[in-house]
Coordinates of C-alpha atoms in Angstrom, one line a residue:
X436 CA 1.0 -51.5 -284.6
X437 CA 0.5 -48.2 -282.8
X438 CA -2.7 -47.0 -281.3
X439 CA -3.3 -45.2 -277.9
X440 CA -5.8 -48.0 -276.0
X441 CA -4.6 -52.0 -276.7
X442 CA -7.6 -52.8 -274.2
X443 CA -9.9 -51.1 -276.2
X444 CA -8.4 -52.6 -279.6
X445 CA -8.4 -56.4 -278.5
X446 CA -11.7 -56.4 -277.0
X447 CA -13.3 -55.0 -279.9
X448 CA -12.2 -57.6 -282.3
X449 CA -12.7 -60.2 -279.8
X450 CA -16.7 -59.2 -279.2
X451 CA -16.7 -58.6 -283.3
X452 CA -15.5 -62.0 -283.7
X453 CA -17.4 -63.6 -281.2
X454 CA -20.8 -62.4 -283.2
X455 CA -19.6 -62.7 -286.3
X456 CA -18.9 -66.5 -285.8
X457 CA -22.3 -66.8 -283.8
X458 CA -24.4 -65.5 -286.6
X459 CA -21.9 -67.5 -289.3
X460 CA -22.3 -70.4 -287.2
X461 CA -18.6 -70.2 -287.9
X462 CA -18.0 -73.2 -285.1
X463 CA -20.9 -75.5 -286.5
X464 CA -18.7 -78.3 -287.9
X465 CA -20.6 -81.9 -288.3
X466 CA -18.7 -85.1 -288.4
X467 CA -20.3 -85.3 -291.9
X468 CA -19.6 -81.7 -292.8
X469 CA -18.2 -80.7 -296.6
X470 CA -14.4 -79.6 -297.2
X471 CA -16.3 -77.1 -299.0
X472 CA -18.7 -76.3 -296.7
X473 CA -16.2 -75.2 -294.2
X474 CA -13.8 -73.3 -297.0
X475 CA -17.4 -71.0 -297.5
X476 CA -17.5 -70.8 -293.6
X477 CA -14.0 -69.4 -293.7
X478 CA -14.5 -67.0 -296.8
X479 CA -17.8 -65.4 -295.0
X480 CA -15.9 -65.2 -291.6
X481 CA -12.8 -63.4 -292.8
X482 CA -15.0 -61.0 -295.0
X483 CA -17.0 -59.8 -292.4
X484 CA -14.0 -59.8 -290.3
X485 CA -12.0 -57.8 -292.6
X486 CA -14.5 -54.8 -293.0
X487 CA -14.8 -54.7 -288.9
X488 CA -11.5 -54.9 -288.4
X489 CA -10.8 -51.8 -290.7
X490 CA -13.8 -50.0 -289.5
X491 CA -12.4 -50.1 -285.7
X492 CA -9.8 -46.8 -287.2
X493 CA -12.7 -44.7 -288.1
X494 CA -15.5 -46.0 -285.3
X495 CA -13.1 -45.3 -282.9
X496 CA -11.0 -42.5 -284.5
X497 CA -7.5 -44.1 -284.2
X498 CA -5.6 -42.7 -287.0
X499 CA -2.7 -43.4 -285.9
X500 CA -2.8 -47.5 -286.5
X501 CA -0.8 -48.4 -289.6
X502 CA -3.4 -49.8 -292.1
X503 CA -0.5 -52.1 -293.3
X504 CA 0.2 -53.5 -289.9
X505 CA -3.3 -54.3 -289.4
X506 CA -3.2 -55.9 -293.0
X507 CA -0.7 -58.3 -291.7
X508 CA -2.7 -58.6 -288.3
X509 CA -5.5 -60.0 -291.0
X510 CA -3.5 -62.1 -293.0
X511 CA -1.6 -63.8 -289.2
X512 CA -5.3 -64.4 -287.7
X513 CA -6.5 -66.1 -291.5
X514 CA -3.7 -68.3 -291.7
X515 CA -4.1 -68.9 -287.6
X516 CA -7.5 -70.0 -287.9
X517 CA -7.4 -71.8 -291.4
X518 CA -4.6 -73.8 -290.4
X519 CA -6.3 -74.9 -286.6
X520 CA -9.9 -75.5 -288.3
X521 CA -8.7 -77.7 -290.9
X522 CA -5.9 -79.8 -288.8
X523 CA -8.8 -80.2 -286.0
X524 CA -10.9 -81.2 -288.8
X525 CA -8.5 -83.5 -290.3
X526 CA -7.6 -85.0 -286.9
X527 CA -11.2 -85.7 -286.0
X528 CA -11.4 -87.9 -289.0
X529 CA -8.4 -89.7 -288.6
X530 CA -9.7 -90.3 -284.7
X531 CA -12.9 -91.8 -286.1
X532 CA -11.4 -93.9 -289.1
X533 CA -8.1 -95.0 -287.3
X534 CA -8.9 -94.8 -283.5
X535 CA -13.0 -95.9 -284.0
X536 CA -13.3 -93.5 -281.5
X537 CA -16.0 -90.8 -280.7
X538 CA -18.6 -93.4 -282.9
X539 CA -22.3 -93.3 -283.2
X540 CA -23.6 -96.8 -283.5
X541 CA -27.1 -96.8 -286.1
X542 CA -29.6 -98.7 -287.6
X543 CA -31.2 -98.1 -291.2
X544 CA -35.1 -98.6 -291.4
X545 CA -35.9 -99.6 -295.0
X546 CA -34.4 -102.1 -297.7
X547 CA -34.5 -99.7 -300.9
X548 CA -31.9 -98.1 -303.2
X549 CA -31.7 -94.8 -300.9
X550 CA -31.6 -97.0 -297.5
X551 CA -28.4 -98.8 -299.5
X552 CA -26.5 -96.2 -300.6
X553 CA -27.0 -94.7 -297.0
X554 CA -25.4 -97.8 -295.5
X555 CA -22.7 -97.7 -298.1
X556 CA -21.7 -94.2 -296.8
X557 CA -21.7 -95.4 -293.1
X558 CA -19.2 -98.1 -294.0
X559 CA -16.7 -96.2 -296.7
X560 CA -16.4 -93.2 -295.2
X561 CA -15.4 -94.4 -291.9
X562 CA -14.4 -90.7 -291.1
X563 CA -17.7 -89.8 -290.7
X564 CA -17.8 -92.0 -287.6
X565 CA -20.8 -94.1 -287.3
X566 CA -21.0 -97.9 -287.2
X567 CA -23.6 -99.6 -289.0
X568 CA -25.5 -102.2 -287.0
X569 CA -28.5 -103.3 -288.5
X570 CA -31.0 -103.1 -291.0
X571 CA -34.7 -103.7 -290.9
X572 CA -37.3 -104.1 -293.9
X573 CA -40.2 -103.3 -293.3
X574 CA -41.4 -105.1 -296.5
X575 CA -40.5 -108.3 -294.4
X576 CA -43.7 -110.5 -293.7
X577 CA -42.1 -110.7 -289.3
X578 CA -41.2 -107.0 -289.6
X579 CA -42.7 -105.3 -286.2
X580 CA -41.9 -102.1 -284.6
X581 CA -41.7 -103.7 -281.6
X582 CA -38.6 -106.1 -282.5
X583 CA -36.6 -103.0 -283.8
X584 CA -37.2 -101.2 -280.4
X585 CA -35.9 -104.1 -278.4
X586 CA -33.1 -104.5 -280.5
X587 CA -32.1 -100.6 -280.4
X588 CA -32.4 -100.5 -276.5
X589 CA -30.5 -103.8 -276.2
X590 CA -27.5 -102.9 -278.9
X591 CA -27.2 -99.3 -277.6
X592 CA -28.1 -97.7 -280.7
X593 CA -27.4 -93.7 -281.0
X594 CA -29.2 -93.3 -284.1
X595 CA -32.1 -94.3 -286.4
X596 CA -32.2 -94.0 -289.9
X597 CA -36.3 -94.8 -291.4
X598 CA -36.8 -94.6 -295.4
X599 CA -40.3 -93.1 -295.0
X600 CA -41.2 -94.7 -298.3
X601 CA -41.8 -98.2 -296.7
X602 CA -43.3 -97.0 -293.3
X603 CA -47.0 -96.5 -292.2
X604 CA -48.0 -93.2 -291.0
X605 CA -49.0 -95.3 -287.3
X606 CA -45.2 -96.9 -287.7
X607 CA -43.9 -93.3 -288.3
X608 CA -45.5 -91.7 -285.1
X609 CA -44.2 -95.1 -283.4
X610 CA -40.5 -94.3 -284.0
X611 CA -41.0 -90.6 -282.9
X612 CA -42.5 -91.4 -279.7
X613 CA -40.1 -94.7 -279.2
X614 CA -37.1 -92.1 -280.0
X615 CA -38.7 -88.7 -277.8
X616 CA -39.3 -91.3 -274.7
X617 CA -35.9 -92.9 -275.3
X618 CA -33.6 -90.7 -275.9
X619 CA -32.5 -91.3 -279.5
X620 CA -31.6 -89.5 -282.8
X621 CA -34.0 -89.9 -285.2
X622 CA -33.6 -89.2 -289.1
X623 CA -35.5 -89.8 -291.9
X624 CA -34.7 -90.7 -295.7
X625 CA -37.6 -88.2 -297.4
X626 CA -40.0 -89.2 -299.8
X627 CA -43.2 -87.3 -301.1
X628 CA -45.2 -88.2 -298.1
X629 CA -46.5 -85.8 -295.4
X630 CA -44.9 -86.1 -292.5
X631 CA -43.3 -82.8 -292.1
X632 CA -45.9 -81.2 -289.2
X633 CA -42.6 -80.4 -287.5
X634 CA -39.5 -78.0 -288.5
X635 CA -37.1 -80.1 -290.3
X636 CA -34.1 -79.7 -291.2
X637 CA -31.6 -81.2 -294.6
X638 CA -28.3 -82.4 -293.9
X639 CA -26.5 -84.0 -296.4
X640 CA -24.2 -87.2 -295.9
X641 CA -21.5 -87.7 -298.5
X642 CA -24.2 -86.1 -301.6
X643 CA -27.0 -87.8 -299.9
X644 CA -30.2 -86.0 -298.3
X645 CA -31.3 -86.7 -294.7
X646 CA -33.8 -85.3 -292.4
X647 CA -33.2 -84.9 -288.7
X648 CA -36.7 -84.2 -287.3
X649 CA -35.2 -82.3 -284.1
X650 CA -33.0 -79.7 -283.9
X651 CA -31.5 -79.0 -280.2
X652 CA -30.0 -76.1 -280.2
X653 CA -27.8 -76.7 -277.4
X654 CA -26.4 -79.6 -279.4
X655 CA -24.8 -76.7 -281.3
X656 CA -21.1 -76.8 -279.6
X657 CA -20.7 -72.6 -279.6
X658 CA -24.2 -72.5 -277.7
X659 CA -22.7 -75.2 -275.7
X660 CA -19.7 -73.4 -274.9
X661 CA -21.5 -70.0 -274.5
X662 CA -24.4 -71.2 -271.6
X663 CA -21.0 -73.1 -270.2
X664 CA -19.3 -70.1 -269.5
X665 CA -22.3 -68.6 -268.6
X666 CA -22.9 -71.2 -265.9
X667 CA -19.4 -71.2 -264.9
X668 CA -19.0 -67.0 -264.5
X669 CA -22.9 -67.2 -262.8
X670 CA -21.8 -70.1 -260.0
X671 CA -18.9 -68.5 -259.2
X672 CA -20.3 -64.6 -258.3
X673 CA -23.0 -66.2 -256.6
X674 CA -21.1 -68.8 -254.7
X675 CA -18.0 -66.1 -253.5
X676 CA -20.7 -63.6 -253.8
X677 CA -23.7 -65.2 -251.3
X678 CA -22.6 -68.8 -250.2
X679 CA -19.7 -67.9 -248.4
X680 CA -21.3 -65.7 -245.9
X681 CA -24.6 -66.5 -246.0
X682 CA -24.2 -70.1 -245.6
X683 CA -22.6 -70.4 -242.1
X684 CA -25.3 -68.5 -241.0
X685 CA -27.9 -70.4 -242.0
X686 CA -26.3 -73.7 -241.2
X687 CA -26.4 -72.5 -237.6
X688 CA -30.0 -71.7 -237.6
X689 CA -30.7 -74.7 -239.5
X690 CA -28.7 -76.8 -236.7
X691 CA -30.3 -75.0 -233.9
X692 CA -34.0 -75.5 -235.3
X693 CA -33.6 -79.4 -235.7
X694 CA -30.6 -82.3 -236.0
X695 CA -29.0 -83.6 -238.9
X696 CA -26.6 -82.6 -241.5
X697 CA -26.9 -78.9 -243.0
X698 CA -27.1 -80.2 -246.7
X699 CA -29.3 -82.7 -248.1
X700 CA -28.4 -84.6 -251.1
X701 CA -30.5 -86.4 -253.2
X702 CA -29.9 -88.6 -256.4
X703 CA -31.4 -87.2 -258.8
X704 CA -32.0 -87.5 -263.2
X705 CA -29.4 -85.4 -265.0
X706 CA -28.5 -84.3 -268.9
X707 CA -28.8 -88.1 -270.9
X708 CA -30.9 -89.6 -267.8
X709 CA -27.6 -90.0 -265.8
X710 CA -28.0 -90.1 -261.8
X711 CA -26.4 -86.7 -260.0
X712 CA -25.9 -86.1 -256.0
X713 CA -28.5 -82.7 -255.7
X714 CA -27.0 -80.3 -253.2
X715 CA -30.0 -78.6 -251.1
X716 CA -30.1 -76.6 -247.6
X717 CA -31.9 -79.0 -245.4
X718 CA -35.5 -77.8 -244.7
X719 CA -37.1 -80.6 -243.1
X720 CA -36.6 -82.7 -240.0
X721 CA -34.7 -85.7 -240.5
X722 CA -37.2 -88.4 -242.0
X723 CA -37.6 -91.5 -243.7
X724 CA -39.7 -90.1 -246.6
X725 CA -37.5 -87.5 -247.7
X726 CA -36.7 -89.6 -250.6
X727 CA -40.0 -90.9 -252.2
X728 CA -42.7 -87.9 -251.0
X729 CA -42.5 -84.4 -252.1
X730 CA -43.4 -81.5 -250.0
X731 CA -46.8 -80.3 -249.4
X732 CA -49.0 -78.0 -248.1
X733 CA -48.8 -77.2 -244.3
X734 CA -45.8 -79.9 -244.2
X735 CA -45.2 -80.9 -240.8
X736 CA -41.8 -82.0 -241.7
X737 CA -40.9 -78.7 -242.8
X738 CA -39.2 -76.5 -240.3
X739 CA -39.6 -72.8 -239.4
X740 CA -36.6 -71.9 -240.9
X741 CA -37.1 -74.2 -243.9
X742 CA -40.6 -72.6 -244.8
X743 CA -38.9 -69.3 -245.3
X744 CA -36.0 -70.3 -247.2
X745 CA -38.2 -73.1 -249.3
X746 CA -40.8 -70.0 -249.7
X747 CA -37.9 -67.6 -251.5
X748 CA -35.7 -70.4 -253.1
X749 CA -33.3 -69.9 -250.7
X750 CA -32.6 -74.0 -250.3
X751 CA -31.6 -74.3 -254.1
X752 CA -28.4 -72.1 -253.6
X753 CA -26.1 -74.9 -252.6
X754 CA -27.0 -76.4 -256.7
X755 CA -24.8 -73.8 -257.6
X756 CA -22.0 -76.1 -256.5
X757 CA -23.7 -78.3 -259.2
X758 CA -23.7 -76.0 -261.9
X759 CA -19.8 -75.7 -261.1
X760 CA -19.4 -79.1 -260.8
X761 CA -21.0 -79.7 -264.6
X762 CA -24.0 -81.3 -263.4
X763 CA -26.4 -78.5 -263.4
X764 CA -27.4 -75.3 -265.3
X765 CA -27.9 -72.2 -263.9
X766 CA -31.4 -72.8 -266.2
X767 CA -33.1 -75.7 -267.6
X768 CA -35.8 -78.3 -266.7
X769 CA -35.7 -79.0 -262.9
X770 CA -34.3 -82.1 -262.0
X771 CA -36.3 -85.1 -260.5
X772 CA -36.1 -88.1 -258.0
X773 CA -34.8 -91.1 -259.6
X774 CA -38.5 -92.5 -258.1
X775 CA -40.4 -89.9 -260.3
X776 CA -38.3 -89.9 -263.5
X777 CA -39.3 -93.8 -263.5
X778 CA -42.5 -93.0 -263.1
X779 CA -43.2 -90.2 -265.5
X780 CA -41.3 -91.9 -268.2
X781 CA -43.5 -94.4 -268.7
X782 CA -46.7 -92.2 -267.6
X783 CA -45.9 -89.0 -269.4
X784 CA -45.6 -89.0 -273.4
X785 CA -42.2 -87.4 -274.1
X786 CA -41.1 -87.0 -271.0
X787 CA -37.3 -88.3 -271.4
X788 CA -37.0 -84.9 -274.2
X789 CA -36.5 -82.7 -271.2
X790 CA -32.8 -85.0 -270.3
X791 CA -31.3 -83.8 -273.6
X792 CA -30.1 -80.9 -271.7
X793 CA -28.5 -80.2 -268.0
X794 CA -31.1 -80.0 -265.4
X795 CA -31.4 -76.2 -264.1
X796 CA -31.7 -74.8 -260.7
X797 CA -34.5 -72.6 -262.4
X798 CA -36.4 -73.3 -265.5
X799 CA -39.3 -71.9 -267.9
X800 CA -41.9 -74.2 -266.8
X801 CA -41.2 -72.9 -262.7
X802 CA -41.5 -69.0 -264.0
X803 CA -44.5 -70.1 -265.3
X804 CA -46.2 -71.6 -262.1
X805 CA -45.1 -75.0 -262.5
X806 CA -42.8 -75.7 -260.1
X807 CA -43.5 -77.9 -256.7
X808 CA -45.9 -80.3 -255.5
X809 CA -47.4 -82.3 -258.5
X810 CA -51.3 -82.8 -257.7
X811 CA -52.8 -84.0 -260.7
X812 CA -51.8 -85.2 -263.7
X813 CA -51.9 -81.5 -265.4
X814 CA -49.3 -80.3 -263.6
X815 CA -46.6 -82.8 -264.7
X816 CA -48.2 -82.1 -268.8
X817 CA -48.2 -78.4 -268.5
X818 CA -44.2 -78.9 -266.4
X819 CA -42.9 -81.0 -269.3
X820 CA -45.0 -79.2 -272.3
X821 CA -42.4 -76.3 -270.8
X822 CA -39.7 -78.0 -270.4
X823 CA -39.7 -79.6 -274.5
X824 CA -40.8 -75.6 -275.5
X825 CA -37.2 -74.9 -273.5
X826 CA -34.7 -78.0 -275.3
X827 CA -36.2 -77.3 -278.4
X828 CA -36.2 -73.2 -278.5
X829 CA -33.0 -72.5 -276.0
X830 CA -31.3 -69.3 -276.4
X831 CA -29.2 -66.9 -274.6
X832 CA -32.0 -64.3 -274.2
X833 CA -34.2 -67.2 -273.0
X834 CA -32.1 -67.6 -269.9
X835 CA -31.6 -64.4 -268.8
X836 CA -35.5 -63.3 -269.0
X837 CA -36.2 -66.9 -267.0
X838 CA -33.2 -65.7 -264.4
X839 CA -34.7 -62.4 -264.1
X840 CA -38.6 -63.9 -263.5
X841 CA -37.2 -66.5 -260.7
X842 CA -35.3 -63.5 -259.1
X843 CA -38.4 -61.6 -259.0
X844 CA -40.6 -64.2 -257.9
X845 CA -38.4 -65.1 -255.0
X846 CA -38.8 -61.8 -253.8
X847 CA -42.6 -61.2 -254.3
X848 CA -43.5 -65.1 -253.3
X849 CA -44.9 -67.7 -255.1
X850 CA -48.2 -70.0 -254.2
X851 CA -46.5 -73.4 -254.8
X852 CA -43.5 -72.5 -252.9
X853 CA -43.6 -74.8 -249.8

């Protein structure tokens, strides 16, 4: 194939196929996901792809490029990709039927023909990957809400499957909160009655409708992948960019003020409630509360040096590390002591929502005002209201506006930065 600028060519159909698949949702494969589901992903993919491809001769003006050899540059990619998406597909099942690996352990809510035939899926098509645990009827006389939580948290359950049909609205609004405050996937056979006050979304299991009632869209692997690299490309300019000069500096001012180590780390709540080691500057004397009391006002364990680099972020820097290491985003909800995710959990409604994702260095709720000292029990309700807005509504654009806001606020100064 001849053209003057190979650069120019390969980039081009590399961004074309990178939006193409994003707005396909070329890569959104589900362990339950139809052959024929993914042969229609394919046959949008490669027509879009097609008409781009062929435009690049006259966008560009390259009439030099053989329209045969780009034919056969077509026809190499479609047979590339066909051939990877359907062996990785065909793997994945044999993993999960063979292997029992990668499984999602559930429980089925109901005793009715739709609750049966959901059960008979989860244990013929072994493929799919789950592993049927228990069922519950709520028709029985014993049946209590309360003995299917206990048993969920003490089996390790991943997912819940309620037939609607047989459950109270009070029972219904039980399993949301139990799931929201627990971290579990909650889905729900339909039926005629109302419950849909939130965005819902059909899936279908062998021919079967379900209902998941959340959709996080960082769940989506390609969003994954895409706020991954982000992360990854973000960490690294900063870190070779900032850290390496401006850290010796301040870890001899920091030394000279007060003794102690330069960093402090502090375990803290991370993506699926796991513990993390949080990479700060150290701005405080050395003292035995560091662990349990936030910062306040006019702290007199705060340093000179640690006012002004608390007051324009400046101490967060080192979580880049974190973000590189995996256990951080650039954005997302800011992570907590292990003291005060015990607390809130059990305190504030929902709460746990905000661990479906990786903890940020900056998030939506701190750009709003939120961020700092928690005085009343407002602050912690308006910080998480943010933070569920953020798991549930994440998107590139998101990011880069909250990135922009903490960059500007760290110059201007915020009130609660102490």
């Amino acid at each position: 194939m001849q053209f003057q600028s190979p650069v120019l060519f390969h980039t081009y159909v590399s961004l074309a196929w990178t939006v193409i698949s994003f707005r396909n949702e070329f890569y959104k494969v589900h362990r339950y996901t139809k052959v024929v589901h993914i042969l229609k992903l394919l046959f949008v993919q490669f027509v879009f792809f097609f008409l781009v491809l062929y435009a690049f001769i006259g966008f560009f003006k390259q009439p030099n490029i053989s329209r045969l050899a780009l034919g056969q540059y077509f026809i190499f990619t479609f047979v590339a990709v066909f051939s990877i998406k359907f062996l990785n597909y065909i793997l994945l099942m044999k993993y999960r039927r063979l292997v029992k690996g990668n499984i999602r352990r559930v429980v089925v809510i109901g005793k009715n023909k739709k609750t049966d035939q959901l059960i008979k899926v989860f244990n013929e098509r072994t493929e799919f990957g789950y592993q049927f645990v228990k069922q519950f009827s709520p028709k029985a006389e014993d049946f209590e809400t309360t003995n299917c939580f206990v048993y969920i948290f003490e089996n390790k359950v991943d997912e819940i499957y309620c037939s609607v049909s047989e459950l109270t609205d009070l029972e219904i609004s039980e399993f949301i909160d139990f799931a929201d405050n627990n971290l579990k996937t909650l889905k729900f056979l339909p039926d005629n009655k109302k419950i849909f006050s939130k965005k819902l979304k059909f899936e279908y299991y062998d021919y079967l409708p379900i209902l998941s009632l959340r959709d996080i869209p960082l769940h989506n692997s390609l969003n994954a992948f895409f706020k991954r690299a982000f992360d990854i490309g973000f960490s690294l300019v900063t870190i070779f960019g900032i850290l390496l000069w401006l850290g010796p500096l301040l870890a001899i001012l920091i030394r000279l003020e007060s003794k102690g180590p330069i960093f402090f780390i502090q375990r803290r709540t991370g993506f699926d409630n796991r513990e993390f080691q949080c990479f700060k500057f150290r701005s405080m004397t050395m003292n035995s509360k560091a662990d349990a009391v936030q910062a306040g006002k006019n702290d007199a364990r705060v340093t000179k040096i640690g006012k002004f680099i608390r007051r324009t972020s400046i101490d967060e820097l080192p979580q880049f590390y974190n973000v590189l290491f995996g256990n951080m985003s650039v954005v997302g909800p800011r992570p907590h002591m292990l003291k005060h995710t015990d607390e809130y959990a059990n305190k504030v409604d929902k709460y746990m929502l905000r661990h479906f994702v990786k903890p940020g260095i900056t998030g939506l709720a701190q750009v709003r005002g939120y961020r700092g000292e928690i005085e009343k029990d407002s602050d912690i309700q308006n910080r998480i209201k943010f933070d569920i807005f953020y798991v549930e509504n994440w998107s590139f654009f998101l990011d880069i506006k909250i990135i922009v806001q903490t960059i500007i606020n760290a110059f201007s100064g915020e009130e609660k930065a102490y």
